[in-house]
Short mmCIF file of C-alpha atoms in Angstrom, two decimals:
data_model
loop_
_atom_site.label_atom_id
_atom_site.label_comp_id
_atom_site.label_asym_id
_atom_site.label_seq_id
_atom_site.Cartn_x
_atom_site.Cartn_y
_atom_site.Cartn_z
CA MET A 266 122.05 102.13 32.16
CA SER A 267 124.79 101.99 29.56
CA VAL A 268 123.80 99.52 26.66
CA HIS A 269 126.41 96.97 25.06
CA ALA A 270 126.11 96.37 21.46
CA CYS A 271 128.08 92.70 20.41
CA SER A 272 128.22 91.14 17.28
CA ARG A 273 126.69 87.75 15.91
CA GLY A 274 128.40 86.51 12.63
CA ARG A 275 128.74 90.21 10.67
CA LEU A 276 126.39 91.93 12.74
CA PRO A 277 125.58 93.47 16.20
CA ARG A 278 123.63 91.40 19.24
CA LEU A 279 122.66 93.40 22.15
CA PHE A 280 122.36 91.57 25.06
CA ALA A 281 121.09 94.68 27.36
CA GLY A 282 118.77 97.77 26.85
CA LEU A 283 116.04 99.36 24.64
CA LEU A 284 117.56 101.36 22.07
CA ALA A 285 115.32 104.23 20.53
CA ALA A 286 115.16 103.96 16.78
CA THR A 287 113.07 105.57 13.61
CA LEU A 288 112.38 103.47 11.04
CA LEU A 289 110.82 104.16 8.36
CA GLY A 290 108.14 102.02 6.40
CA LEU A 291 107.66 99.86 10.01
CA GLY A 292 104.23 101.87 11.58
CA ALA A 293 101.81 101.28 13.54
CA THR A 294 99.19 101.09 10.53
CA ALA A 295 96.78 98.22 8.97
CA ARG A 296 98.08 95.66 7.00
CA ALA A 297 96.72 91.88 6.26
CA GLU A 298 100.94 90.77 6.32
CA VAL A 299 102.20 90.55 9.88
CA LYS A 300 106.05 91.48 9.78
CA ILE A 301 108.98 89.66 11.00
CA GLY A 302 112.36 91.28 11.53
CA TYR A 303 115.40 89.05 11.04
CA SER A 304 118.51 89.67 10.31
CA ASP A 305 122.62 88.04 9.76
CA TRP A 306 122.31 84.98 11.97
CA PRO A 307 122.42 81.27 10.13
CA GLY A 308 118.92 80.57 12.16
CA TRP A 309 117.17 84.13 11.49
CA LEU A 310 118.62 83.96 7.65
CA ALA A 311 117.04 80.66 7.27
CA TRP A 312 113.43 82.60 6.90
CA ALA A 313 114.36 83.44 3.76
CA ILE A 314 113.92 79.50 3.05
CA ALA A 315 110.56 79.58 3.57
CA GLU A 316 109.66 82.74 2.04
CA GLN A 317 111.22 81.06 -1.28
CA GLN A 318 110.23 77.55 -1.23
CA GLY A 319 106.96 78.67 -0.30
CA PHE A 320 106.25 77.33 2.39
CA PHE A 321 104.27 80.26 4.01
CA LYS A 322 101.61 80.14 1.84
CA LYS A 323 101.91 76.18 2.50
CA HIS A 324 101.22 76.49 6.01
CA GLY A 325 98.19 79.96 5.14
CA ALA A 326 101.01 81.86 6.81
CA SER A 327 100.38 85.50 5.88
CA VAL A 328 104.54 87.18 6.25
CA LYS A 329 106.20 90.29 5.48
CA LEU A 330 111.10 89.56 6.16
CA VAL A 331 111.64 92.55 7.14
CA TRP A 332 115.31 93.02 7.07
CA PHE A 333 117.80 94.40 9.50
CA PRO A 334 121.06 95.71 8.09
CA THR A 335 121.44 96.47 12.10
CA TYR A 336 120.39 93.72 14.48
CA THR A 337 120.32 95.90 17.59
CA ASP A 338 117.41 98.49 15.06
CA SER A 339 115.01 94.86 15.28
CA ILE A 340 115.37 94.87 19.53
CA ALA A 341 113.94 98.06 19.00
CA ALA A 342 111.20 98.17 16.69
CA LEU A 343 109.81 94.76 18.35
CA SER A 344 110.02 96.56 21.39
CA ALA A 345 108.53 100.03 19.97
CA GLY A 346 105.65 97.91 18.18
CA GLN A 347 106.38 99.00 14.90
CA VAL A 348 107.39 94.79 13.65
CA ASP A 349 104.58 92.18 14.80
CA GLY A 350 107.31 89.35 15.72
CA ASN A 351 111.52 90.19 15.55
CA CYS A 352 114.07 87.22 15.48
CA GLN A 353 116.06 87.65 18.45
CA THR A 354 118.35 86.33 20.85
CA TRP A 355 117.19 85.05 24.31
CA SER A 356 119.15 86.90 26.27
CA ASP A 357 118.34 90.56 24.38
CA THR A 358 114.21 89.55 25.41
CA MET A 359 115.37 89.20 28.67
CA ALA A 360 115.72 93.79 29.55
CA PRO A 361 112.17 94.03 27.62
CA LEU A 362 110.39 91.60 29.91
CA ALA A 363 111.66 93.37 32.21
CA LYS A 364 110.08 96.57 31.66
CA GLY A 365 107.24 94.83 30.69
CA VAL A 366 107.29 94.93 27.22
CA PRO A 367 104.12 93.19 26.21
CA ILE A 368 106.26 90.24 24.09
CA LYS A 369 106.39 86.44 23.91
CA VAL A 370 108.63 83.72 22.75
CA VAL A 371 106.97 81.75 20.87
CA LEU A 372 109.37 79.15 18.65
CA VAL A 373 113.68 78.56 19.32
CA ASN A 374 115.14 78.52 15.65
CA ASP A 375 118.62 77.17 17.31
CA ASN A 376 120.95 76.70 19.47
CA SER A 377 124.80 78.07 18.75
CA PHE A 378 126.43 74.51 18.87
CA GLY A 379 130.33 75.73 18.41
CA ASN A 380 130.12 78.38 16.07
CA ASP A 381 131.48 80.19 19.26
CA ALA A 382 134.27 79.31 20.93
CA VAL A 383 137.39 80.52 23.18
CA MET A 384 140.08 79.51 20.45
CA ALA A 385 143.33 78.99 22.32
CA ASN A 386 147.40 78.62 21.43
CA PRO A 387 147.54 74.55 20.70
CA LYS A 388 150.10 74.67 23.56
CA PHE A 389 146.80 75.61 26.59
CA LYS A 390 145.40 72.21 27.18
CA SER A 391 142.25 73.71 28.69
CA LEU A 392 140.52 76.89 30.23
CA LYS A 393 142.81 76.52 33.31
CA ASP A 394 146.26 77.15 31.67
CA LEU A 395 145.07 80.52 30.71
CA LYS A 396 145.54 81.89 34.56
CA GLY A 397 146.96 85.19 34.26
CA LYS A 398 147.05 85.28 30.26
CA THR A 399 145.05 87.26 27.98
CA VAL A 400 142.11 86.92 26.08
CA ALA A 401 140.24 88.76 23.95
CA LEU A 402 137.06 88.97 23.13
CA GLU A 403 133.77 91.25 23.05
CA GLU A 404 133.34 92.53 27.24
CA PHE A 405 129.23 91.82 27.35
CA SER A 406 128.60 89.66 24.14
CA VAL A 407 128.03 86.01 23.63
CA SER A 408 131.47 85.86 23.33
CA HIS A 409 132.59 87.34 27.70
CA PHE A 410 129.23 85.23 28.39
CA LEU A 411 130.28 81.45 27.21
CA LEU A 412 134.06 82.27 28.40
CA GLY A 413 132.24 83.10 31.74
CA ILE A 414 130.61 79.58 31.30
CA GLY A 415 133.15 77.52 30.74
CA LEU A 416 135.12 79.43 33.38
CA ALA A 417 133.11 78.89 36.18
CA ARG A 418 133.34 74.60 35.21
CA GLU A 419 136.85 74.92 35.79
CA GLY A 420 136.27 76.56 39.60
CA MET A 421 137.38 80.33 37.47
CA THR A 422 136.49 83.46 37.36
CA PRO A 423 136.29 86.31 34.46
CA ARG A 424 138.87 88.42 36.83
CA ASP A 425 141.39 85.17 36.14
CA VAL A 426 142.41 86.75 33.14
CA LYS A 427 142.71 89.27 31.51
CA ILE A 428 140.48 90.13 29.01
CA VAL A 429 141.15 92.31 26.32
CA ASN A 430 138.41 93.98 25.14
CA LEU A 431 137.72 93.73 21.50
CA SER A 432 135.08 93.00 18.37
CA ALA A 433 135.60 89.86 16.94
CA GLY A 434 137.66 90.87 13.47
CA ASP A 435 139.52 92.60 16.08
CA ALA A 436 140.15 89.60 18.36
CA ALA A 437 141.05 87.05 15.90
CA ALA A 438 143.18 88.60 14.86
CA ALA A 439 144.79 89.70 18.02
CA PHE A 440 145.18 86.01 18.69
CA LEU A 441 146.57 85.33 14.50
CA SER A 442 149.67 88.22 15.41
CA GLY A 443 150.38 86.67 18.87
CA ARG A 444 149.29 89.68 20.83
CA VAL A 445 146.87 87.60 23.22
CA ASP A 446 146.99 84.25 24.47
CA ALA A 447 143.47 83.61 23.64
CA ALA A 448 140.07 84.69 21.48
CA THR A 449 136.44 83.63 22.32
CA VAL A 450 134.83 84.46 18.67
CA TRP A 451 132.26 83.22 16.78
CA ASN A 452 132.58 82.02 12.75
CA PRO A 453 133.94 82.82 10.41
CA TRP A 454 136.86 83.38 12.79
CA VAL A 455 136.31 79.55 14.35
CA ASN A 456 136.89 77.99 11.42
CA LYS A 457 139.88 81.03 9.92
CA ILE A 458 141.61 80.34 13.71
CA GLU A 459 140.97 76.08 13.37
CA LEU A 460 143.13 76.28 9.60
CA SER A 461 145.50 78.73 10.47
CA GLY A 462 146.66 76.14 12.37
CA LYS A 463 147.29 78.23 15.33
CA GLY A 464 144.66 77.40 17.75
CA ARG A 465 142.40 75.21 18.53
CA LYS A 466 138.86 74.94 20.37
CA LEU A 467 138.72 75.15 24.31
CA PHE A 468 135.65 75.75 25.01
CA SER A 469 132.80 76.20 22.48
CA SER A 470 128.64 76.12 22.78
CA ALA A 471 128.35 72.46 21.44
CA ASP A 472 130.33 72.38 24.96
CA ALA A 473 127.67 74.37 27.01
CA PRO A 474 124.29 72.97 25.16
CA GLY A 475 121.05 75.84 24.90
CA LEU A 476 123.07 78.19 26.97
CA VAL A 477 123.08 80.51 23.26
CA PRO A 478 119.10 79.97 22.22
CA ASP A 479 118.24 81.93 18.90
CA LEU A 480 114.15 82.29 19.35
CA LEU A 481 111.29 84.23 17.23
CA VAL A 482 108.89 86.71 19.83
CA VAL A 483 106.38 88.60 19.02
CA GLN A 484 104.02 91.07 20.03
CA GLU A 485 101.24 89.66 22.79
CA LYS A 486 98.29 91.43 20.37
CA SER A 487 99.63 90.67 17.15
CA LEU A 488 99.81 86.85 18.70
CA ALA A 489 96.05 87.43 19.73
CA ALA A 490 95.44 89.06 16.06
CA ASN A 491 97.46 86.86 13.99
CA ARG A 492 97.50 82.73 15.69
CA LYS A 493 96.49 82.03 12.56
CA ASP A 494 100.02 83.49 10.74
CA PHE A 495 101.81 82.42 13.73
CA VAL A 496 101.16 78.93 13.54
CA GLY A 497 101.70 78.43 10.07
CA MET A 498 104.51 80.67 10.52
CA VAL A 499 105.83 77.23 13.11
CA LYS A 500 105.21 74.74 10.64
CA ALA A 501 106.56 76.53 7.86
CA TRP A 502 109.87 76.70 10.24
CA TYR A 503 109.56 72.99 10.31
CA ASP A 504 110.05 72.80 7.04
CA VAL A 505 112.86 74.66 6.41
CA GLU A 506 115.06 72.60 8.89
CA ALA A 507 113.47 69.56 7.42
CA PHE A 508 115.18 71.54 3.67
CA ILE A 509 118.28 72.74 5.74
CA ARG A 510 119.17 68.98 6.89
CA ASN A 511 118.16 67.27 3.34
CA LYS A 512 119.34 69.74 0.70
CA PRO A 513 122.70 71.66 2.52
CA GLU A 514 123.91 72.72 -0.61
CA GLU A 515 120.89 74.60 -2.06
CA ALA A 516 120.48 75.99 1.61
CA VAL A 517 123.31 77.84 1.77
CA LYS A 518 123.16 79.05 -2.28
CA ILE A 519 119.72 80.65 -0.85
CA MET A 520 121.36 82.20 2.75
CA ALA A 521 124.73 82.76 1.19
CA LYS A 522 122.82 85.15 -2.14
CA ILE A 523 121.43 87.30 0.96
CA VAL A 524 124.10 88.06 3.42
CA GLU A 525 125.75 88.66 -0.64
CA MET A 526 128.62 86.21 0.75
CA LYS A 527 130.25 83.32 -1.50
CA PRO A 528 128.68 79.53 -0.70
CA GLU A 529 131.57 77.83 0.44
CA GLU A 530 132.46 81.05 3.05
CA TYR A 531 128.68 80.63 4.25
CA LYS A 532 128.65 77.00 4.74
CA VAL A 533 131.53 77.16 7.77
CA PHE A 534 128.04 78.16 9.54
CA LEU A 535 125.52 75.52 9.73
CA PRO A 536 127.69 72.66 11.43
CA GLY A 537 127.73 74.91 14.24
CA THR A 538 123.56 76.24 14.57
CA ARG A 539 121.74 73.80 15.62
CA PHE A 540 118.71 73.87 13.63
CA PHE A 541 115.50 73.46 15.92
CA GLY A 542 112.53 71.19 14.80
CA GLU A 543 109.31 69.92 16.75
CA LYS A 544 110.85 67.56 18.71
CA GLU A 545 113.79 70.41 19.80
CA ASN A 546 110.86 73.22 20.56
CA LEU A 547 108.85 70.97 23.33
CA GLU A 548 111.71 70.57 25.23
CA ALA A 549 112.60 73.66 24.58
CA PHE A 550 109.77 75.25 25.40
CA GLY A 551 109.17 72.32 28.85
CA ALA A 552 110.32 71.96 31.90
CA ALA A 553 113.70 74.31 33.72
CA SER A 554 114.98 70.42 34.49
CA GLN A 555 115.38 69.71 30.34
CA PRO A 556 118.79 70.74 29.31
CA ARG A 557 118.45 72.30 26.40
CA SER A 558 114.71 74.17 28.13
CA LEU A 559 115.02 78.17 27.64
CA LEU A 560 113.88 77.89 31.76
CA ASN A 561 117.16 76.14 32.03
CA VAL A 562 119.22 78.57 30.80
CA ALA A 563 117.41 81.48 32.20
CA PRO A 564 119.09 81.56 35.26
CA ALA A 565 122.44 81.74 33.83
CA VAL A 566 121.51 84.02 31.28
CA LEU A 567 120.32 86.86 34.49
CA LYS A 568 122.92 86.02 35.84
CA PHE A 569 125.24 87.06 33.38
CA LEU A 570 123.01 90.68 32.46
CA GLU A 571 122.93 91.31 36.40
CA ASP A 572 127.01 90.61 37.22
CA ASN A 573 127.75 93.47 34.14
CA LYS A 574 124.89 95.58 35.34
CA LEU A 575 123.05 94.76 32.02
CA ILE A 576 119.74 95.00 32.88
CA GLU A 577 116.69 96.10 35.17
CA GLY A 578 114.05 94.51 36.98
CA LYS A 579 113.43 91.15 36.93
CA PRO A 580 111.95 89.11 33.88
CA ASP A 581 108.63 86.29 34.81
CA PHE A 582 110.69 84.09 32.92
CA ALA A 583 107.49 81.18 32.34
CA LYS A 584 106.02 84.07 31.59
CA ALA A 585 107.09 85.03 28.91
CA LEU A 586 106.99 81.52 26.91
CA ASP A 587 103.87 80.71 24.76
CA ALA A 588 104.52 77.13 24.55
CA SER A 589 100.55 76.77 22.47
CA LEU A 590 101.97 77.40 19.19
CA VAL A 591 105.02 74.47 18.70
CA LYS A 592 102.08 72.82 20.21
CA GLU A 593 99.47 73.02 17.92
CA ALA A 594 101.28 72.81 15.27
CA ALA A 595 102.73 69.31 16.54
CA ALA A 596 99.41 68.29 17.55
CA SER A 597 98.25 69.41 13.41
CA ARG A 598 101.32 67.35 12.30
CA LYS A 599 100.27 64.08 13.56
#
């Protein structure tokens, strides 16, 4: 099976496959801290706030954040047991689950809520108007998935448009230069296109709540051995969510510094990221009838992966979810 890498923000976000990786310093040795991989996406980068504000210590969690410049390497590291947990998408978690990798989803950091969008010339009023038109995007990526969901709501499929396979930056450039009719991209490209006046959102992740969830996924054996640390992480995350909500400017400064961006540049990511607190997490681990639940969105994600031959086998969604940590954290906060 071929592996198609896709990008989110400034770094790749894989939709399927397990990558081989050699990661120095991350061997399975005895350690007092749980090692958590994270990469450049607002909902994951925000863990740095927990570290810098002392939220881990406050809740008795012994945590070492491990930065991965390349997101796909972090997925491989978790699957190989080289980290105890990792920040990754629901879609990226399905291929390892289908292969029997013993991992559990224990927390939802956020949902994309507008950071991903189909951008088109203002003359187009709806996705229906794109029939037969050119749309630039990264094939098999979050962008491809989002376009497919939007078109389906109009009774269409991606085959009804002419897809031009380009990276996010190149897709935005192609649209801004008039070489394509539309582009499906994510921030900061969404913001840049809007500021140019040349394009507007026809459909975004805000129109499909819950379809792009970002998670904390952990090794089953590490969860069993270090449960106290992971429950503490959940509690620390709730403090992070409150910090971002109450002190957004300070939060942006912390996150922007890590990825060497100016705060004013990085802050465009916040409105399009719906950070999940306690209430949202309890809903996310709820029944499939709950619109923002992981079980609700799972079939749509799986269908995309299967239609594009990006997954082998069937993941057991319900078995992969461990709601006990968010429930324990909620009970202790009452």
